[in-house]
Short mmCIF file of C-alpha atoms in Angstrom, two decimals:
data_model
loop_
_atom_site.label_atom_id
_atom_site.label_comp_id
_atom_site.label_asym_id
_atom_site.label_seq_id
_atom_site.Cartn_x
_atom_site.Cartn_y
_atom_site.Cartn_z
CA UNK A 1 46.10 22.84 207.90
CA UNK A 2 48.72 20.11 207.67
CA UNK A 3 48.87 17.49 205.22
CA UNK A 4 49.87 15.13 208.21
CA UNK A 5 49.56 15.57 211.71
CA UNK A 6 51.67 12.72 213.53
CA UNK A 7 51.35 11.89 217.47
CA UNK A 8 54.40 11.00 218.84
CA UNK A 9 57.90 11.95 218.54
CA UNK A 10 59.60 8.22 218.92
CA UNK A 11 61.30 6.35 216.02
CA UNK A 12 58.31 5.55 214.14
CA UNK A 13 56.88 9.54 214.18
CA UNK A 14 60.48 10.85 213.69
CA UNK A 15 61.00 8.38 210.81
CA UNK A 16 57.45 8.99 209.30
CA UNK A 17 57.77 12.97 209.27
CA UNK A 18 61.03 12.47 207.23
CA UNK A 19 59.66 9.78 204.91
CA UNK A 20 56.98 12.75 204.32
CA UNK A 21 58.94 16.05 204.36
CA UNK A 22 61.23 13.99 201.74
CA UNK A 23 58.66 14.71 199.43
CA UNK A 24 57.71 18.01 200.34
CA UNK A 25 54.61 17.82 202.63
CA UNK A 26 53.54 19.99 205.15
CA UNK A 27 53.96 17.74 208.72
CA UNK A 28 53.71 18.10 212.81
CA UNK A 29 55.25 16.21 215.15
CA UNK A 30 53.63 16.40 218.94
CA UNK A 31 54.36 14.41 221.43
CA UNK A 32 53.72 15.11 225.53
CA UNK A 33 57.55 14.28 226.60
CA UNK A 34 59.97 17.60 226.89
CA UNK A 35 62.14 15.85 224.23
CA UNK A 36 61.42 13.81 220.74
CA UNK A 37 63.06 10.34 220.86
CA UNK A 38 60.56 8.61 223.00
CA UNK A 39 61.36 5.25 224.29
CA UNK A 40 64.75 5.16 221.89
CA UNK A 41 66.19 7.70 224.97
CA UNK A 42 66.66 5.00 227.43
CA UNK A 43 67.87 2.96 225.43
CA UNK A 44 71.41 1.54 225.81
CA UNK A 45 72.12 -2.18 225.13
CA UNK A 46 74.53 -4.75 223.00
CA UNK A 47 73.90 -6.53 220.25
CA UNK A 48 75.09 -10.05 220.11
CA UNK A 49 76.80 -8.88 217.26
CA UNK A 50 78.90 -7.01 219.76
CA UNK A 51 77.65 -3.30 217.97
CA UNK A 52 75.97 -1.17 221.06
CA UNK A 53 72.78 0.17 220.23
CA UNK A 54 72.98 3.89 221.85
CA UNK A 55 69.02 5.35 221.78
CA UNK A 56 70.74 8.60 222.44
CA UNK A 57 72.75 8.32 219.18
CA UNK A 58 69.88 6.91 217.32
CA UNK A 59 67.52 9.94 218.34
CA UNK A 60 70.18 12.48 217.19
CA UNK A 61 70.63 10.99 213.85
CA UNK A 62 66.80 10.88 213.12
CA UNK A 63 66.50 14.64 214.26
CA UNK A 64 69.56 15.40 212.61
CA UNK A 65 67.52 14.33 209.67
CA UNK A 66 64.39 15.51 210.33
CA UNK A 67 65.85 19.09 211.24
CA UNK A 68 67.65 18.88 207.11
CA UNK A 69 63.94 18.74 206.11
CA UNK A 70 62.83 21.48 208.32
CA UNK A 71 60.48 19.54 210.17
CA UNK A 72 58.32 21.02 212.62
CA UNK A 73 58.66 18.74 216.14
CA UNK A 74 56.43 20.42 219.57
CA UNK A 75 56.77 18.92 222.16
CA UNK A 76 55.04 19.14 225.73
CA UNK A 77 51.86 19.08 223.81
CA UNK A 78 49.54 16.35 225.28
CA UNK A 79 46.56 14.92 223.14
CA UNK A 80 43.61 13.97 224.93
CA UNK A 81 41.06 13.33 221.77
CA UNK A 82 40.97 13.51 217.92
CA UNK A 83 37.95 13.99 215.87
CA UNK A 84 37.62 12.87 212.18
CA UNK A 85 36.14 15.47 210.03
CA UNK A 86 34.93 15.82 206.64
CA UNK A 87 37.97 16.75 205.19
CA UNK A 88 40.78 15.49 207.89
CA UNK A 89 41.50 15.20 211.43
CA UNK A 90 40.90 17.41 214.27
CA UNK A 91 43.48 16.91 217.17
CA UNK A 92 42.57 18.53 220.61
CA UNK A 93 45.81 18.96 222.65
CA UNK A 94 46.86 21.05 226.08
CA UNK A 95 48.08 23.89 223.47
CA UNK A 96 45.27 24.14 221.15
CA UNK A 97 44.04 22.68 218.15
CA UNK A 98 45.94 20.89 215.16
CA UNK A 99 44.46 20.43 211.81
CA UNK A 100 45.50 17.41 209.52
CA UNK A 101 44.50 15.91 206.36
CA UNK A 102 46.05 12.84 207.27
CA UNK A 103 46.90 11.22 210.91
CA UNK A 104 49.76 9.48 211.99
CA UNK A 105 49.09 7.53 215.44
CA UNK A 106 52.49 6.73 216.86
CA UNK A 107 51.99 6.62 220.51
CA UNK A 108 53.89 3.39 221.24
CA UNK A 109 53.11 1.12 224.56
CA UNK A 110 52.55 1.52 228.18
CA UNK A 111 53.72 -0.56 230.79
CA UNK A 112 51.34 -3.63 232.37
CA UNK A 113 51.42 -3.06 236.23
CA UNK A 114 52.43 -6.25 237.99
CA UNK A 115 50.49 -5.27 241.66
CA UNK A 116 52.50 -7.16 244.82
CA UNK A 117 51.25 -6.53 248.06
CA UNK A 118 53.21 -3.29 249.00
CA UNK A 119 53.70 -1.85 245.80
CA UNK A 120 52.50 1.26 246.61
CA UNK A 121 55.70 2.26 249.12
CA UNK A 122 58.20 5.13 247.57
CA UNK A 123 61.32 3.07 245.73
CA UNK A 124 58.60 0.92 243.84
CA UNK A 125 58.90 1.49 240.16
CA UNK A 126 58.22 -0.06 236.64
CA UNK A 127 61.42 -1.29 235.17
CA UNK A 128 60.44 1.49 232.50
CA UNK A 129 60.86 4.08 234.84
CA UNK A 130 63.89 2.85 235.87
CA UNK A 131 65.58 3.16 232.55
CA UNK A 132 64.55 6.37 232.03
CA UNK A 133 65.64 7.54 235.53
CA UNK A 134 68.88 6.18 234.70
CA UNK A 135 69.48 6.64 231.14
CA UNK A 136 67.77 9.81 230.46
CA UNK A 137 67.78 11.88 233.81
CA UNK A 138 70.76 10.52 235.34
CA UNK A 139 69.16 9.45 238.02
CA UNK A 140 70.69 6.93 240.43
CA UNK A 141 67.18 4.59 241.50
CA UNK A 142 68.57 2.93 244.62
CA UNK A 143 71.92 1.40 246.13
CA UNK A 144 70.42 -1.95 245.37
CA UNK A 145 67.24 -3.43 243.98
CA UNK A 146 65.38 -6.62 242.91
CA UNK A 147 63.40 -7.15 239.78
CA UNK A 148 59.97 -8.18 239.54
CA UNK A 149 58.99 -10.03 236.25
CA UNK A 150 60.93 -12.62 234.15
CA UNK A 151 60.95 -11.08 230.42
CA UNK A 152 62.86 -9.73 227.99
CA UNK A 153 62.17 -6.27 228.58
CA UNK A 154 63.03 -6.66 232.51
CA UNK A 155 66.67 -8.26 231.08
CA UNK A 156 67.45 -6.09 228.22
CA UNK A 157 66.79 -3.44 231.12
CA UNK A 158 68.45 -4.76 234.01
CA UNK A 159 71.03 -4.90 232.16
CA UNK A 160 71.42 -1.25 231.64
CA UNK A 161 70.82 -0.49 235.10
CA UNK A 162 73.84 -2.45 236.06
CA UNK A 163 76.15 -1.11 233.30
CA UNK A 164 75.01 2.29 235.43
CA UNK A 165 76.21 0.58 238.47
CA UNK A 166 73.18 0.01 239.86
CA UNK A 167 73.83 -3.58 242.14
CA UNK A 168 70.73 -5.55 241.55
CA UNK A 169 70.30 -8.80 243.80
CA UNK A 170 68.30 -10.76 241.12
CA UNK A 171 65.25 -11.41 239.32
CA UNK A 172 62.31 -13.20 240.15
CA UNK A 173 58.32 -13.53 239.30
CA UNK A 174 55.56 -11.41 241.08
CA UNK A 175 53.24 -12.81 243.20
CA UNK A 176 50.63 -15.08 241.70
CA UNK A 177 47.53 -13.09 241.22
CA UNK A 178 44.16 -12.36 239.15
CA UNK A 179 46.36 -9.84 237.33
CA UNK A 180 50.06 -11.49 236.96
CA UNK A 181 48.91 -15.00 236.82
CA UNK A 182 50.47 -15.42 232.87
CA UNK A 183 53.93 -13.91 234.82
CA UNK A 184 53.82 -15.60 238.09
CA UNK A 185 53.50 -19.21 236.07
CA UNK A 186 57.24 -20.66 235.40
CA UNK A 187 55.96 -22.63 232.48
CA UNK A 188 55.05 -19.77 230.56
CA UNK A 189 57.90 -17.31 231.99
CA UNK A 190 60.36 -19.79 230.01
CA UNK A 191 58.89 -19.86 227.01
CA UNK A 192 59.84 -16.09 227.23
CA UNK A 193 63.20 -16.98 228.99
CA UNK A 194 65.13 -18.86 226.66
CA UNK A 195 63.88 -16.45 223.70
CA UNK A 196 66.86 -13.97 225.27
CA UNK A 197 69.27 -16.73 225.74
CA UNK A 198 71.54 -15.31 223.13
CA UNK A 199 72.07 -11.68 225.32
CA UNK A 200 73.89 -13.44 227.94
CA UNK A 201 73.93 -17.46 226.51
CA UNK A 202 74.24 -20.06 229.73
CA UNK A 203 74.48 -23.57 228.65
CA UNK A 204 71.20 -24.07 230.32
CA UNK A 205 69.39 -21.60 228.50
CA UNK A 206 71.01 -22.57 225.21
CA UNK A 207 70.04 -26.05 225.83
CA UNK A 208 66.43 -24.69 226.50
CA UNK A 209 66.12 -22.34 223.43
CA UNK A 210 67.01 -25.39 221.23
CA UNK A 211 63.54 -27.22 222.30
CA UNK A 212 61.68 -24.35 223.09
CA UNK A 213 58.58 -25.55 221.55
CA UNK A 214 58.51 -28.85 222.88
CA UNK A 215 56.25 -28.35 225.98
CA UNK A 216 57.77 -31.46 227.52
CA UNK A 217 61.47 -30.07 227.45
CA UNK A 218 60.07 -26.68 228.84
CA UNK A 219 58.47 -28.85 231.76
CA UNK A 220 61.81 -30.63 232.49
CA UNK A 221 63.33 -27.53 232.46
CA UNK A 222 61.51 -25.83 234.78
CA UNK A 223 61.21 -28.91 236.99
CA UNK A 224 64.89 -29.10 237.67
CA UNK A 225 65.75 -25.33 237.18
CA UNK A 226 68.78 -24.44 239.19
CA UNK A 227 67.58 -23.02 243.41
CA UNK A 228 70.05 -20.18 242.84
CA UNK A 229 68.67 -19.47 239.66
CA UNK A 230 70.28 -19.23 236.11
CA UNK A 231 72.92 -16.50 235.87
CA UNK A 232 72.92 -13.63 233.87
CA UNK A 233 75.83 -11.24 233.60
CA UNK A 234 76.43 -12.30 237.26
CA UNK A 235 72.89 -11.61 238.50
CA UNK A 236 70.57 -14.85 238.75
CA UNK A 237 67.67 -14.69 237.33
CA UNK A 238 65.10 -17.30 239.29
CA UNK A 239 61.96 -18.67 238.16
CA UNK A 240 60.89 -20.94 241.08
CA UNK A 241 60.73 -17.91 243.00
CA UNK A 242 58.53 -15.54 243.92
CA UNK A 243 58.24 -11.91 245.87
CA UNK A 244 55.32 -12.22 247.61
CA UNK A 245 55.40 -8.97 249.22
CA UNK A 246 57.14 -5.39 249.58
CA UNK A 247 58.55 -4.46 253.04
CA UNK A 248 59.09 -1.22 254.62
CA UNK A 249 57.22 1.76 256.40
CA UNK A 250 58.12 5.02 254.73
CA UNK A 251 60.17 3.58 252.07
CA UNK A 252 61.15 -0.11 250.01
CA UNK A 253 63.49 -1.98 253.25
CA UNK A 254 63.12 -5.30 251.89
CA UNK A 255 61.07 -8.26 249.85
CA UNK A 256 59.74 -11.21 251.20
CA UNK A 257 60.51 -14.12 248.40
CA UNK A 258 58.99 -17.51 248.44
CA UNK A 259 59.91 -20.95 246.41
CA UNK A 260 57.49 -21.83 243.83
CA UNK A 261 56.46 -25.24 242.79
CA UNK A 262 56.45 -25.80 238.66
CA UNK A 263 53.19 -24.99 238.14
CA UNK A 264 53.62 -21.23 240.35
CA UNK A 265 52.55 -22.71 243.78
CA UNK A 266 54.52 -20.95 246.71
CA UNK A 267 55.79 -23.41 248.80
CA UNK A 268 54.78 -23.48 252.65
CA UNK A 269 57.74 -22.68 254.82
CA UNK A 270 59.70 -21.53 252.14
CA UNK A 271 59.90 -17.52 252.92
CA UNK A 272 62.99 -15.30 253.24
CA UNK A 273 63.46 -11.33 253.51
CA UNK A 274 66.26 -10.08 251.07
CA UNK A 275 67.45 -6.40 252.02
CA UNK A 276 67.08 -3.95 248.99
CA UNK A 277 65.90 -0.52 248.92
CA UNK A 278 64.12 -0.08 245.48
CA UNK A 279 61.77 -2.36 243.73
CA UNK A 280 61.17 -2.78 239.77
CA UNK A 281 58.42 -4.70 238.82
CA UNK A 282 58.16 -5.55 235.12
CA UNK A 283 54.71 -6.86 233.53
CA UNK A 284 55.38 -6.24 229.86
CA UNK A 285 53.98 -4.00 227.49
CA UNK A 286 50.72 -3.31 226.10
CA UNK A 287 50.23 -0.82 222.90
CA UNK A 288 49.00 2.38 223.70
CA UNK A 289 45.90 2.92 221.61
CA UNK A 290 43.57 4.80 223.57
CA UNK A 291 43.65 7.75 220.91
CA UNK A 292 42.81 5.29 217.41
CA UNK A 293 40.01 3.96 219.65
CA UNK A 294 38.82 7.63 220.36
CA UNK A 295 38.81 8.28 216.65
CA UNK A 296 36.43 5.07 215.66
CA UNK A 297 38.99 2.40 214.05
CA UNK A 298 38.45 -1.12 214.54
CA UNK A 299 40.07 -3.21 217.02
CA UNK A 300 41.48 -6.69 217.05
CA UNK A 301 42.74 -8.88 220.32
CA UNK A 302 45.94 -10.58 219.01
CA UNK A 303 47.63 -11.91 221.70
CA UNK A 304 51.16 -12.43 219.45
CA UNK A 305 51.38 -8.50 219.03
CA UNK A 306 50.50 -7.67 223.08
CA UNK A 307 46.62 -6.77 223.01
CA UNK A 308 44.30 -4.82 221.48
CA UNK A 309 45.61 -3.86 218.28
CA UNK A 310 44.08 -1.25 215.64
CA UNK A 311 43.17 -2.57 212.81
CA UNK A 312 45.80 -1.70 209.47
CA UNK A 313 46.90 -3.64 206.55
CA UNK A 314 50.74 -4.12 206.02
CA UNK A 315 51.21 -0.64 204.36
CA UNK A 316 50.23 0.96 207.98
CA UNK A 317 46.82 2.36 206.88
CA UNK A 318 43.58 1.47 208.57
CA UNK A 319 39.99 1.44 207.76
CA UNK A 320 39.48 5.19 208.74
CA UNK A 321 40.09 7.49 205.64
CA UNK A 322 43.72 9.19 205.94
CA UNK A 323 44.62 7.61 209.19
CA UNK A 324 47.97 5.31 209.76
CA UNK A 325 49.75 3.97 212.57
CA UNK A 326 53.17 2.70 213.12
CA UNK A 327 55.65 1.21 215.99
CA UNK A 328 54.59 -0.42 218.99
CA UNK A 329 50.71 0.58 218.61
CA UNK A 330 50.66 -1.98 216.15
CA UNK A 331 52.47 -4.46 218.30
CA UNK A 332 55.31 -4.71 220.23
CA UNK A 333 58.23 -5.22 218.68
CA UNK A 334 62.07 -3.20 218.83
CA UNK A 335 62.66 0.26 218.45
CA UNK A 336 64.12 -0.64 214.84
CA UNK A 337 61.33 -2.13 213.50
CA UNK A 338 59.28 0.73 214.63
CA UNK A 339 61.67 3.17 213.01
CA UNK A 340 61.12 0.98 209.37
CA UNK A 341 57.24 0.80 210.06
CA UNK A 342 57.23 4.80 210.71
CA UNK A 343 59.19 5.03 207.26
CA UNK A 344 56.65 2.53 205.64
CA UNK A 345 53.90 4.57 207.14
CA UNK A 346 54.93 7.67 205.98
CA UNK A 347 55.63 6.69 202.44
CA UNK A 348 52.04 5.32 202.68
CA UNK A 349 50.89 8.45 203.56
CA UNK A 350 52.72 10.19 200.37
CA UNK A 351 50.82 7.87 198.23
CA UNK A 352 47.53 8.16 199.56
CA UNK A 353 48.00 11.94 199.55
CA UNK A 354 49.86 12.61 196.37
CA UNK A 355 47.88 10.55 193.80
CA UNK A 356 49.95 9.17 190.40
CA UNK A 357 52.81 9.87 191.99
CA UNK A 358 56.05 8.74 190.15
CA UNK A 359 58.03 5.19 191.42
CA UNK A 360 55.85 5.80 195.01
CA UNK A 361 54.72 2.12 194.82
CA UNK A 362 58.52 0.63 194.28
CA UNK A 363 59.06 2.94 197.04
CA UNK A 364 56.70 1.71 199.42
CA UNK A 365 57.11 -2.20 198.46
CA UNK A 366 60.83 -1.55 199.55
CA UNK A 367 59.93 0.27 202.20
CA UNK A 368 57.69 -2.73 202.94
CA UNK A 369 60.33 -5.45 203.08
CA UNK A 370 62.73 -3.47 204.81
CA UNK A 371 60.22 -4.18 207.78
CA UNK A 372 59.64 -7.61 207.25
CA UNK A 373 64.03 -7.63 206.91
CA UNK A 374 64.51 -6.21 210.42
CA UNK A 375 62.01 -7.76 211.83
CA UNK A 376 63.48 -11.35 211.03
CA UNK A 377 67.12 -9.91 212.00
CA UNK A 378 65.71 -8.77 215.15
CA UNK A 379 67.73 -9.73 218.47
CA UNK A 380 64.94 -8.99 220.85
CA UNK A 381 61.61 -10.76 220.14
CA UNK A 382 58.78 -9.21 222.81
CA UNK A 383 56.66 -12.44 221.48
CA UNK A 384 56.87 -15.69 219.86
CA UNK A 385 54.70 -16.13 216.48
CA UNK A 386 54.93 -12.09 215.56
CA UNK A 387 54.78 -13.28 212.19
CA UNK A 388 51.48 -15.23 213.00
CA UNK A 389 50.34 -12.06 215.09
CA UNK A 390 50.81 -10.13 211.90
CA UNK A 391 48.87 -12.05 209.39
CA UNK A 392 45.94 -12.16 211.37
CA UNK A 393 45.97 -8.21 211.48
CA UNK A 394 46.58 -7.86 208.01
CA UNK A 395 43.38 -10.50 207.56
CA UNK A 396 41.56 -8.67 209.83
CA UNK A 397 41.98 -5.22 207.91
CA UNK A 398 41.03 -7.44 204.53
CA UNK A 399 37.69 -8.89 206.48
CA UNK A 400 36.76 -5.42 207.56
CA UNK A 401 36.98 -4.12 203.95
CA UNK A 402 35.08 -6.98 202.75
CA UNK A 403 31.84 -6.50 204.79
CA UNK A 404 31.88 -2.45 205.04
#
């Protein structure tokens, strides 16, 4: 019986484990990936300050700290069920059962599919898969590609691919259908595009970013969006062009692109073929929260956080006694925020596990402030209104507590 079982060895899970081990709790971290680090392993980008964020180095720092406290980490372990018991939790995995008095789920996020005709061809992959293949496994994903989907995630990873020497023709919208209605809407995409203007400033985006909340300015920006796209790092980003099909016999050979109206409707007769050998589909991220659902944790759909979120309070505690959450399962944010949340969750578990512990309330409060400060300073925001989303989920927790 562990004091706490942590599911997920990403920045949130590792930070939580370190915080728990500092107070000598008996901890195990399990993860299905062969290496600890989670999404950190694939991240490599330059901050607006000029500093480089190297996910592999950040992972090494966390692992060094975890090893200093003799933290037990078991990778290659897939969790397929979790049960609440009278004295804690039973975690079912491919390597047997793990038992914990407390449970932290830091399972991260998954990518949303954006189906395009031809997307089952070899050479079509999610943008996250391209990131892992390039930065983790050092595998070249192709000679020349195109990105279907314009958002914060695709912009950041596209730059990482360029740094690795991968040629990208451009970024464009996916074809409009019932699944991609938001991703194929130029006006909604423009809302997100202006939020990444600081990553690769252009006069057009700098103008838009100052007035992002004004719908009339957004509409004008979309209407007069340059036909050649707005270039970031020399790569055109199009929101008035859409990839309507991926072509090839045995693998990707080309894509068909057409112009679209400001409302995202295809312009007849504007089709053009672009030769590429791979396509990255970027439909965005959503919280990977199935395990929390299995246990019976209540959920709330909060658009500002990326989807259905396990109800939890500011200290990362859920209504299920002894169960905590941290990282992207609580809402899509940066790895820095996830790391800070993990520390906060770890200290909250310590507070829950060891009663009447001196100074623990102060340390939890400090960690909570650290999460808020990290969020405010984040160079990348995946969703607008993140603070409003956090207030909604905290209110949902309080409402649930009052009704049970």
